Amino acid sequence: MSKRTLSIPHLGRVEGHGGIYVRIEDDEVREVNLEVYEGSRYYEALLRGKHVDDVQGIITRVCAICSASHTVAALMALEDALGITVSTRTHTLRGLLLLGSTIESHALHIFALALPDFFHVPSVLELAASHPREVTFGLKLKQLGNRIQEGSVDVPSTRSTRASEGSAASRTSASCAPSGRNWRRRSNPWPARSS
Amino acid sequence: MSAPKVGIFGLTGCAGDQLQILNCEDELLRIAERVEIVDWVMARSQNDSNTPLDVAFVEGVVATERDLAYLKSIRARSRTLVALGTCAVWGGLPAMRNELPREVLRREVYAGGAEFLDTREARPATDFVPFEFRLPGCPIERHEFLRLLNAILCGGKPEFLNVPVCWECKTRENLCRVVHYKEVCCGAMTRAGCGARCPSHGVPCAGCRGPVEEPNYDANITMFQDRGISWVEIARKMEAFSAPVWMKLGLEREHARERARGGRS
Ligand code: SF4
Ligand code: SF4
């Protein structure tokens, strides 16, 4: 009888912390232990007593990679609870945000987290040495997803400098918010769109 | 001379600061030319978890016993240790309700289950071991990270703005959220560097980058009170990010006062 064990104490190239242990006997997998040692942050409990205005800003920090999904999900839940219907424009902008997030996280997953396995290299950095063109393309794609989410996609006719060449201030200046500032009034936060 | 060995680590957190490093899409490959990243669980396999490191970056709070042991082992093998992000520097969101025992939080989220959880009060990594550099931000700003890395590699110290968010907000000519909209904005007490991102999008600052050096509480209290905003309202807002440090700086007293008056805490 042949016995083998496979043990990876810290799984690499995944977001989150975990380890895996596999016991194989006679080419048959007998035992699989997946251990997740992610610390608890108890976000649900942290939200108690917070103002509705502050919920999205907190919830979006649940996970960096899918922060846009958490943002939209939290907003939809709040709107549901408060009986608010959003405008088509808001709805469309959220769709754009989510698409940006999908592009970014898929490019990250394919090029930085998954592909190195297929080429038997430890990370995207080694992959860049052997396949510079492909990796550069992947990173550009990822950047596009980020720029959509940040509202800083280059529009050549209106912005001549590349966003990454400016300071943080200029990078965020081309914003999705109409005219960039002060569009949200506290006095009437939920206008007549309420159903 | 061989390239400096670098490790990038995450304790308990959202991985946002590590992701910001990966988000330096234009610079990532050039970074890889200047340093040798030998241990980065999020983005590498076959990590070397024993070699001594020239520079180590740590993100997140210590929220499990495992985090603490991991942090100590990283400190022991690193020459220069850098805290990345508000969680690592100040405690961030996970430390927001440290006045509540973990047991209460656990029961609220998991009801009777999850007794096996390795959990302890969430505290900033900087509470446990000495750090050479601290880079706050939720998440960190890419331009600040690149500047810090560059300075470390050149053997120097990076220059960062030591002014509040208001300073950047004014240079962007925003209408002030406090003066014009009577909102609670933490900008005057929060460290700049984000380009006043939130007020520039019409939302008051939530204080995600943690306190500026020597925040002027008295002037802030006056500024808010003059506009009919109570100090407790701002305390509630500031409680979200970097709560432990604000509490140390006197918010706790204000909270106790409010509770004594029978208000919501
Ligand atoms: S809006 Fe906030 S950050 Fe801007 S000037 Fe006013 S208090 Fe300062
Ligand atoms: S304006 Fe305030 S909350 Fe917004 S990114 Fe800057 S420090 Fe964080």
Short mmCIF file of C-alpha atoms and ligand atoms in Angstrom, two decimals:
data_model
loop_
_atom_site.label_atom_id
_atom_site.label_comp_id
_atom_site.label_asym_id
_atom_site.label_seq_id
_atom_site.Cartn_x
_atom_site.Cartn_y
_atom_site.Cartn_z
CA MET A 1 0.00 0.00 0.00
CA SER A 2 1.40 3.37 -0.96
CA LYS A 3 0.75 6.32 1.27
CA ARG A 4 1.28 9.94 0.37
CA THR A 5 0.46 13.20 2.01
CA LEU A 6 0.27 16.64 0.49
CA SER A 7 0.56 19.58 2.80
CA ILE A 8 0.52 23.26 1.88
CA PRO A 9 0.51 25.23 5.14
CA HIS A 10 -0.06 28.60 3.49
CA LEU A 11 -1.88 28.61 0.16
CA GLY A 12 -0.26 31.07 -2.21
CA ARG A 13 -1.77 33.34 -4.84
CA VAL A 14 -5.22 33.48 -3.29
CA GLU A 15 -6.75 36.38 -1.45
CA GLY A 16 -7.21 35.20 2.10
CA HIS A 17 -5.38 32.88 4.42
CA GLY A 18 -5.67 29.13 4.37
CA GLY A 19 -3.81 25.87 4.27
CA ILE A 20 -4.60 22.44 2.87
CA TYR A 21 -3.69 18.90 3.88
CA VAL A 22 -4.43 15.85 1.71
CA ARG A 23 -3.84 12.17 2.57
CA ILE A 24 -3.65 9.75 -0.33
CA GLU A 25 -3.60 5.95 0.00
CA ASP A 26 -3.31 3.65 -3.02
CA ASP A 27 -4.05 6.51 -5.37
CA GLU A 28 -7.21 7.25 -3.49
CA VAL A 29 -7.80 10.48 -1.63
CA ARG A 30 -8.72 9.51 1.93
CA GLU A 31 -8.64 12.80 3.76
CA VAL A 32 -8.78 16.46 2.85
CA ASN A 33 -8.43 19.18 5.44
CA LEU A 34 -8.86 22.75 4.40
CA GLU A 35 -8.02 25.13 7.15
CA VAL A 36 -9.03 28.77 6.92
CA TYR A 37 -7.25 30.97 9.38
CA GLU A 38 -8.75 34.24 8.43
CA GLY A 39 -9.17 36.51 11.44
CA SER A 40 -12.73 37.62 12.23
CA ARG A 41 -13.57 41.28 11.94
CA TYR A 42 -17.30 40.94 12.72
CA TYR A 43 -18.40 43.58 10.26
CA GLU A 44 -22.09 42.82 10.74
CA ALA A 45 -21.83 43.60 14.44
CA LEU A 46 -19.68 46.68 13.85
CA LEU A 47 -22.47 48.26 11.82
CA ARG A 48 -24.87 48.50 14.73
CA GLY A 49 -25.61 52.07 15.72
CA LYS A 50 -24.05 53.56 12.59
CA HIS A 51 -25.77 56.21 10.51
CA VAL A 52 -27.07 54.96 7.13
CA ASP A 53 -24.72 57.42 5.44
CA ASP A 54 -21.72 55.65 6.93
CA VAL A 55 -22.67 52.07 6.08
CA GLN A 56 -21.33 51.95 2.54
CA GLY A 57 -17.95 53.37 3.52
CA ILE A 58 -17.55 50.66 6.12
CA ILE A 59 -18.89 47.73 4.13
CA THR A 60 -16.77 48.43 1.09
CA ARG A 61 -13.72 47.50 3.23
CA VAL A 62 -14.89 43.90 3.72
CA CYS A 63 -12.77 42.85 0.76
CA ALA A 64 -10.45 44.92 -1.39
CA ILE A 65 -10.82 42.90 -4.56
CA CYS A 66 -14.62 42.98 -4.63
CA SER A 67 -15.10 46.30 -2.86
CA ALA A 68 -17.38 47.55 -5.64
CA SER A 69 -19.77 44.61 -5.23
CA HIS A 70 -19.92 45.16 -1.48
CA THR A 71 -20.62 48.84 -2.06
CA VAL A 72 -23.49 48.23 -4.47
CA ALA A 73 -24.94 45.38 -2.41
CA ALA A 74 -24.95 47.51 0.75
CA LEU A 75 -26.56 50.44 -1.06
CA MET A 76 -29.24 48.20 -2.57
CA ALA A 77 -30.02 46.72 0.84
CA LEU A 78 -30.34 50.16 2.39
CA GLU A 79 -32.50 51.43 -0.45
CA ASP A 80 -34.68 48.38 -0.14
CA ALA A 81 -35.12 49.00 3.57
CA LEU A 82 -35.87 52.70 3.09
CA GLY A 83 -38.08 52.27 0.02
CA ILE A 84 -35.86 54.26 -2.32
CA THR A 85 -35.76 53.87 -6.08
CA VAL A 86 -32.65 55.23 -7.76
CA SER A 87 -32.51 57.06 -11.07
CA THR A 88 -31.53 55.32 -14.28
CA ARG A 89 -28.31 57.27 -14.29
CA THR A 90 -27.33 56.06 -10.82
CA HIS A 91 -28.24 52.54 -11.83
CA THR A 92 -26.13 52.78 -14.99
CA LEU A 93 -23.15 54.27 -13.15
CA ARG A 94 -23.29 51.41 -10.67
CA GLY A 95 -23.35 48.95 -13.54
CA LEU A 96 -20.24 50.64 -14.92
CA LEU A 97 -18.56 50.44 -11.52
CA LEU A 98 -19.28 46.71 -11.30
CA LEU A 99 -18.03 46.10 -14.83
CA GLY A 100 -14.81 47.91 -13.96
CA SER A 101 -14.49 45.71 -10.92
CA THR A 102 -15.08 42.58 -12.98
CA ILE A 103 -12.44 43.57 -15.54
CA GLU A 104 -9.93 44.36 -12.81
CA SER A 105 -10.46 41.27 -10.71
CA HIS A 106 -10.59 38.89 -13.68
CA ALA A 107 -7.38 40.32 -15.13
CA LEU A 108 -5.79 40.05 -11.70
CA HIS A 109 -6.99 36.49 -11.33
CA ILE A 110 -5.95 35.30 -14.77
CA PHE A 111 -2.57 36.99 -15.11
CA ALA A 112 -1.32 37.34 -11.55
CA LEU A 113 -2.96 34.51 -9.63
CA ALA A 114 -3.75 31.64 -12.01
CA LEU A 115 -1.49 31.75 -15.09
CA PRO A 116 1.79 31.29 -13.14
CA ASP A 117 0.55 27.77 -12.30
CA PHE A 118 0.26 26.84 -15.96
CA PHE A 119 3.78 28.05 -16.67
CA HIS A 120 5.25 26.52 -13.51
CA VAL A 121 6.58 29.80 -12.16
CA PRO A 122 6.00 31.18 -8.65
CA SER A 123 4.49 34.52 -9.66
CA VAL A 124 3.53 36.98 -12.36
CA LEU A 125 6.92 38.67 -11.98
CA GLU A 126 8.77 35.59 -13.26
CA LEU A 127 6.13 35.22 -15.94
CA ALA A 128 6.91 38.76 -17.06
CA ALA A 129 10.51 37.72 -17.74
CA SER A 130 9.47 34.97 -20.15
CA HIS A 131 6.29 36.56 -21.55
CA PRO A 132 6.71 40.31 -21.23
CA ARG A 133 4.18 41.24 -23.92
CA GLU A 134 1.37 39.13 -22.50
CA VAL A 135 1.96 40.21 -18.92
CA THR A 136 2.13 43.87 -19.89
CA PHE A 137 -1.17 43.44 -21.72
CA GLY A 138 -2.70 41.78 -18.65
CA LEU A 139 -1.56 44.59 -16.39
CA LYS A 140 -2.95 47.20 -18.80
CA LEU A 141 -6.27 45.38 -18.79
CA LYS A 142 -6.26 45.32 -15.01
CA GLN A 143 -5.44 49.02 -14.96
CA LEU A 144 -8.36 49.75 -17.25
CA GLY A 145 -10.67 48.02 -14.78
CA ASN A 146 -9.23 50.12 -11.96
CA ARG A 147 -9.54 53.34 -13.93
CA ILE A 148 -13.20 52.63 -14.66
CA GLN A 149 -13.82 52.11 -10.95
CA GLU A 150 -11.92 55.24 -10.01
CA GLY A 151 -13.68 57.28 -12.65
CA SER A 152 -10.36 58.20 -14.20
CA VAL A 153 -10.54 56.59 -17.61
CA ASP A 154 -8.65 58.66 -20.14
CA VAL A 155 -10.78 60.55 -22.59
CA PRO A 156 -8.20 61.86 -25.05
CA SER A 157 -10.21 64.84 -26.23
CA THR A 158 -10.62 66.29 -22.75
CA ARG A 159 -7.56 65.04 -20.89
CA SER A 160 -4.23 65.15 -22.60
CA THR A 161 -2.01 63.91 -19.79
CA ARG A 162 -2.05 60.31 -18.70
CA ALA A 163 -3.65 59.85 -15.30
CA SER A 164 -0.72 57.91 -13.89
CA GLU A 165 1.66 60.75 -14.66
CA GLY A 166 -0.12 63.22 -12.44
CA SER A 167 -0.28 63.50 -8.70
CA ALA A 168 -2.92 61.77 -6.63
CA ALA A 169 -4.96 64.93 -6.93
CA SER A 170 -5.04 64.93 -10.69
CA ARG A 171 -5.59 61.20 -10.79
CA THR A 172 -8.89 61.55 -9.05
CA SER A 173 -9.93 64.81 -10.60
CA ALA A 174 -11.78 63.38 -13.58
CA SER A 175 -14.57 62.12 -11.47
CA CYS A 176 -17.87 60.49 -12.24
CA ALA A 177 -19.63 62.97 -10.03
CA PRO A 178 -21.26 65.64 -12.15
CA SER A 179 -18.95 68.67 -12.18
CA GLY A 180 -16.82 66.82 -9.68
CA ARG A 181 -18.01 68.33 -6.47
CA ASN A 182 -20.83 69.32 -4.19
CA TRP A 183 -23.53 67.53 -6.08
CA ARG A 184 -25.00 65.93 -3.03
CA ARG A 185 -27.13 68.10 -0.80
CA ARG A 186 -27.63 67.21 2.80
CA SER A 187 -30.87 69.17 3.11
CA ASN A 188 -32.73 66.74 0.88
CA PRO A 189 -30.76 63.54 0.77
CA TRP A 190 -33.59 61.39 -0.55
CA PRO A 191 -35.39 63.35 -3.26
CA ALA A 192 -38.85 62.65 -4.61
CA ARG A 193 -37.84 59.43 -6.33
CA SER A 194 -38.99 57.46 -3.27
CA SER A 195 -41.59 54.91 -4.17
CA MET B 1 25.41 43.41 -5.00
CA SER B 2 22.29 41.32 -5.05
CA ALA B 3 18.86 42.92 -5.02
CA PRO B 4 17.35 43.59 -1.58
CA LYS B 5 15.08 40.79 -0.39
CA VAL B 6 11.52 41.86 0.22
CA GLY B 7 8.54 40.22 1.91
CA ILE B 8 4.93 41.37 1.77
CA PHE B 9 2.56 40.08 4.43
CA GLY B 10 -1.08 40.32 5.40
CA LEU B 11 -2.48 39.85 8.89
CA THR B 12 -6.24 40.17 9.38
CA GLY B 13 -7.65 42.63 6.88
CA CYS B 14 -9.14 43.11 3.43
CA ALA B 15 -5.85 42.74 1.50
CA GLY B 16 -6.39 46.23 0.10
CA ASP B 17 -2.90 47.47 0.79
CA GLN B 18 -1.31 44.45 -0.85
CA LEU B 19 -3.71 44.93 -3.74
CA GLN B 20 -2.58 48.55 -4.04
CA ILE B 21 0.94 47.23 -4.65
CA LEU B 22 -0.42 45.02 -7.44
CA ASN B 23 -2.38 48.05 -8.63
CA CYS B 24 0.89 49.83 -9.42
CA GLU B 25 0.47 48.32 -12.88
CA ASP B 26 2.84 50.74 -14.59
CA GLU B 27 5.56 50.28 -12.00
CA LEU B 28 5.21 46.67 -10.87
CA LEU B 29 7.67 45.15 -13.31
CA ARG B 30 10.21 47.87 -12.63
CA ILE B 31 9.84 47.26 -8.89
CA ALA B 32 10.61 43.61 -9.57
CA GLU B 33 13.83 44.63 -11.28
CA ARG B 34 15.05 46.50 -8.22
CA VAL B 35 14.05 44.11 -5.46
CA GLU B 36 13.71 40.38 -5.06
CA ILE B 37 10.30 39.55 -3.63
CA VAL B 38 10.85 36.23 -1.87
CA ASP B 39 7.77 35.95 0.35
CA TRP B 40 4.36 37.21 -0.75
CA VAL B 41 1.63 34.71 -0.07
CA MET B 42 -1.04 36.74 -1.86
CA ALA B 43 0.83 36.87 -5.17
CA ARG B 44 3.41 34.06 -5.06
CA SER B 45 3.68 30.35 -4.54
CA GLN B 46 6.84 28.56 -3.36
CA ASN B 47 7.44 31.25 -0.77
CA ASP B 48 10.59 31.27 1.26
CA SER B 49 9.45 31.85 4.81
CA ASN B 50 12.84 31.70 6.50
CA THR B 51 15.40 33.91 4.72
CA PRO B 52 16.20 37.17 6.42
CA LEU B 53 14.52 40.11 4.70
CA ASP B 54 15.89 43.55 3.96
CA VAL B 55 12.44 45.08 3.84
CA ALA B 56 9.10 43.65 5.00
CA PHE B 57 5.68 45.21 4.50
CA VAL B 58 2.88 44.24 6.87
CA GLU B 59 -0.78 44.98 6.40
CA GLY B 60 -3.72 44.44 8.74
CA VAL B 61 -4.60 44.16 12.40
CA VAL B 62 -3.62 41.51 14.89
CA ALA B 63 -6.96 39.78 15.49
CA THR B 64 -5.87 36.17 16.13
CA GLU B 65 -3.12 34.51 18.14
CA ARG B 66 -1.79 33.28 14.84
CA ASP B 67 -1.49 36.87 13.55
CA LEU B 68 0.59 37.77 16.58
CA ALA B 69 2.99 34.85 16.20
CA TYR B 70 3.28 35.56 12.46
CA LEU B 71 4.00 39.25 13.08
CA LYS B 72 6.72 38.43 15.60
CA SER B 73 8.32 35.98 13.20
CA ILE B 74 8.31 38.62 10.45
CA ARG B 75 9.87 41.19 12.77
CA ALA B 76 12.57 38.72 13.76
CA ARG B 77 13.72 38.20 10.18
CA SER B 78 13.41 41.75 8.82
CA ARG B 79 15.80 44.65 8.91
CA THR B 80 13.29 47.31 7.92
CA LEU B 81 9.65 46.78 8.81
CA VAL B 82 6.91 48.90 7.26
CA ALA B 83 3.30 49.10 8.44
CA LEU B 84 1.00 49.40 5.45
CA GLY B 85 -2.43 50.91 5.83
CA THR B 86 -4.62 52.30 8.56
CA CYS B 87 -5.34 48.86 10.08
CA ALA B 88 -1.66 48.18 10.67
CA VAL B 89 -0.89 51.72 11.79
CA TRP B 90 -3.94 52.70 13.85
CA GLY B 91 -6.25 49.70 14.05
CA GLY B 92 -8.71 50.80 11.38
CA LEU B 93 -12.24 49.51 11.07
CA PRO B 94 -11.71 46.11 12.78
CA ALA B 95 -10.73 47.93 15.99
CA MET B 96 -13.81 50.17 15.86
CA ARG B 97 -15.72 48.49 18.67
CA ASN B 98 -12.93 47.33 20.94
CA GLU B 99 -14.95 48.27 23.98
CA LEU B 100 -17.12 45.22 23.24
CA PRO B 101 -15.77 41.78 24.20
CA ARG B 102 -15.11 39.54 21.19
CA GLU B 103 -17.55 37.07 22.68
CA VAL B 104 -20.41 39.54 22.20
CA LEU B 105 -19.42 40.25 18.61
CA ARG B 106 -19.01 36.57 17.83
CA ARG B 107 -22.43 35.72 19.21
CA GLU B 108 -24.02 38.53 17.25
CA VAL B 109 -22.56 37.34 13.94
CA TYR B 110 -22.44 33.56 14.35
CA ALA B 111 -25.10 33.01 17.05
CA GLY B 112 -24.16 29.82 18.88
CA GLY B 113 -21.68 28.52 16.30
CA ALA B 114 -18.04 29.15 15.55
CA GLU B 115 -16.75 28.48 19.04
CA PHE B 116 -13.53 27.26 17.43
CA LEU B 117 -12.63 30.73 16.13
CA ASP B 118 -9.17 31.95 16.98
CA THR B 119 -10.09 35.50 17.91
CA ARG B 120 -8.70 38.30 20.03
CA GLU B 121 -9.25 42.02 20.34
CA ALA B 122 -8.27 43.65 17.04
CA ARG B 123 -5.25 45.89 17.54
CA PRO B 124 -2.86 47.63 15.16
CA ALA B 125 0.29 45.69 14.31
CA THR B 126 2.28 48.70 15.51
CA ASP B 127 1.11 47.98 19.08
CA PHE B 128 3.15 44.80 19.27
CA VAL B 129 6.51 45.24 17.58
CA PRO B 130 8.61 48.26 16.57
CA PHE B 131 8.22 49.47 12.98
CA GLU B 132 10.69 51.60 11.02
CA PHE B 133 8.03 53.17 8.81
CA ARG B 134 4.27 53.66 9.00
CA LEU B 135 2.19 54.38 5.93
CA PRO B 136 -1.48 54.95 6.76
CA GLY B 137 -4.37 55.02 4.29
CA CYS B 138 -7.43 52.88 3.71
CA PRO B 139 -6.09 51.70 1.40
CA ILE B 140 -2.60 53.20 1.05
CA GLU B 141 -2.03 55.65 -1.79
CA ARG B 142 0.05 54.19 -4.59
CA HIS B 143 2.15 57.31 -5.06
CA GLU B 144 3.03 57.31 -1.35
CA PHE B 145 3.96 53.62 -1.44
CA LEU B 146 6.22 54.13 -4.43
CA ARG B 147 7.86 57.13 -2.82
CA LEU B 148 8.42 55.20 0.41
CA LEU B 149 9.85 52.18 -1.39
CA ASN B 150 12.14 54.38 -3.41
CA ALA B 151 13.37 56.18 -0.30
CA ILE B 152 14.04 52.91 1.50
CA LEU B 153 15.98 51.54 -1.46
CA CYS B 154 18.04 54.72 -1.60
CA GLY B 155 18.67 54.53 2.12
CA GLY B 156 16.73 57.71 2.89
CA LYS B 157 13.51 58.83 4.47
CA PRO B 158 10.46 59.75 2.41
CA GLU B 159 8.94 63.19 2.68
CA PHE B 160 5.21 63.06 3.27
CA LEU B 161 2.72 65.83 3.75
CA ASN B 162 2.20 66.45 7.42
CA VAL B 163 -0.91 68.55 7.06
CA PRO B 164 -4.61 67.78 7.43
CA VAL B 165 -6.91 66.78 4.56
CA CYS B 166 -8.36 70.33 4.61
CA TRP B 167 -5.11 71.58 3.14
CA GLU B 168 -5.55 69.44 0.02
CA CYS B 169 -9.27 70.13 0.03
CA LYS B 170 -8.65 73.90 -0.11
CA THR B 171 -6.10 73.56 -2.89
CA ARG B 172 -8.79 71.79 -4.91
CA GLU B 173 -11.20 74.63 -4.29
CA ASN B 174 -13.96 72.49 -2.86
CA LEU B 175 -16.78 74.09 -0.94
CA CYS B 176 -16.23 73.04 2.67
CA ARG B 177 -18.62 70.31 3.86
CA VAL B 178 -18.68 71.84 7.34
CA VAL B 179 -18.99 75.51 6.49
CA HIS B 180 -21.39 75.21 3.56
CA TYR B 181 -23.29 72.01 4.28
CA LYS B 182 -23.04 71.71 8.07
CA GLU B 183 -21.88 68.13 7.77
CA VAL B 184 -19.50 66.27 10.04
CA CYS B 185 -16.21 66.21 8.17
CA CYS B 186 -13.07 64.73 9.75
CA GLY B 187 -10.77 66.48 7.28
CA ALA B 188 -9.33 68.96 9.74
CA MET B 189 -7.98 66.19 11.98
CA THR B 190 -7.01 63.63 9.36
CA ARG B 191 -3.63 63.27 7.70
CA ALA B 192 -3.51 64.44 4.10
CA GLY B 193 -2.15 62.48 1.16
CA CYS B 194 -5.36 61.27 -0.47
CA GLY B 195 -5.88 64.49 -2.40
CA ALA B 196 -9.02 65.12 -0.31
CA ARG B 197 -10.71 62.42 -2.33
CA CYS B 198 -14.03 62.37 -0.49
CA PRO B 199 -14.82 66.09 -0.15
CA SER B 200 -13.84 66.43 -3.81
CA HIS B 201 -16.63 63.98 -4.61
CA GLY B 202 -19.13 65.76 -2.41
CA VAL B 203 -18.83 63.45 0.59
CA PRO B 204 -17.36 64.50 3.94
CA CYS B 205 -14.05 62.93 4.99
CA ALA B 206 -14.50 59.85 7.18
CA GLY B 207 -10.98 60.05 8.59
CA CYS B 208 -9.78 56.87 6.91
CA ARG B 209 -6.12 57.90 6.96
CA GLY B 210 -5.96 58.37 10.71
CA PRO B 211 -4.99 61.44 12.69
CA VAL B 212 -2.60 64.12 11.54
CA GLU B 213 0.19 64.96 13.94
CA GLU B 214 -1.15 67.04 16.84
CA PRO B 215 -4.75 67.49 15.72
CA ASN B 216 -6.29 70.65 17.13
CA TYR B 217 -9.35 69.36 18.94
CA ASP B 218 -10.31 72.60 20.62
CA ALA B 219 -10.44 74.52 17.37
CA ASN B 220 -12.40 71.69 15.79
CA ILE B 221 -14.94 71.54 18.58
CA THR B 222 -15.49 75.28 18.23
CA MET B 223 -15.77 75.00 14.45
CA PHE B 224 -18.44 72.32 14.73
CA GLN B 225 -20.32 73.84 17.63
CA ASP B 226 -20.52 77.19 15.87
CA ARG B 227 -22.46 75.39 13.16
CA GLY B 228 -24.77 73.54 15.46
CA ILE B 229 -22.99 70.18 15.12
CA SER B 230 -22.38 68.46 18.41
CA TRP B 231 -19.00 67.06 19.31
CA VAL B 232 -20.69 63.73 19.85
CA GLU B 233 -21.74 63.65 16.20
CA ILE B 234 -18.17 64.03 15.07
CA ALA B 235 -17.04 61.52 17.68
CA ARG B 236 -19.46 59.02 16.21
CA LYS B 237 -18.11 59.61 12.74
CA MET B 238 -14.49 59.49 13.82
CA GLU B 239 -15.13 56.31 15.72
CA ALA B 240 -15.15 54.35 12.45
CA PHE B 241 -11.50 54.57 11.42
CA SER B 242 -8.59 54.57 13.84
CA ALA B 243 -10.93 54.38 16.82
CA PRO B 244 -8.30 53.25 19.36
CA VAL B 245 -6.14 56.29 18.83
CA TRP B 246 -9.02 58.77 18.84
CA MET B 247 -10.22 57.17 22.03
CA LYS B 248 -6.83 57.62 23.61
CA LEU B 249 -6.88 61.22 22.50
CA GLY B 250 -9.98 62.07 24.47
CA LEU B 251 -13.05 60.92 22.56
CA GLU B 252 -13.74 58.35 25.22
CA ARG B 253 -14.42 61.12 27.72
CA GLU B 254 -16.91 62.74 25.36
CA HIS B 255 -18.62 59.42 24.82
CA ALA B 256 -18.94 58.81 28.54
CA ARG B 257 -20.40 62.27 28.96
CA GLU B 258 -22.96 61.58 26.25
CA ARG B 259 -23.88 58.23 27.76
CA ALA B 260 -24.36 59.88 31.15
CA ARG B 261 -26.80 62.26 29.50
CA GLY B 262 -28.69 59.23 28.23
CA GLY B 263 -27.79 59.60 24.55
CA ARG B 264 -26.99 56.85 22.11
CA SER B 265 -23.40 55.72 22.41
S1 SF4 C 1 -14.78 69.80 3.50
FE1 SF4 C 1 -13.73 68.73 5.16
S2 SF4 C 1 -11.64 68.47 4.39
FE2 SF4 C 1 -12.60 70.06 3.14
S3 SF4 C 1 -12.08 72.00 4.15
FE3 SF4 C 1 -14.06 71.36 4.96
S4 SF4 C 1 -13.57 70.24 6.83
FE4 SF4 C 1 -11.69 70.36 5.62
S1 SF4 C 2 -11.00 62.36 2.31
FE1 SF4 C 2 -10.84 61.36 4.33
S2 SF4 C 2 -12.06 59.47 4.17
FE2 SF4 C 2 -11.68 60.24 2.08
S3 SF4 C 2 -9.85 59.14 1.37
FE3 SF4 C 2 -9.15 61.09 2.28
S4 SF4 C 2 -8.73 60.62 4.46
FE4 SF4 C 2 -9.96 58.93 3.63
#
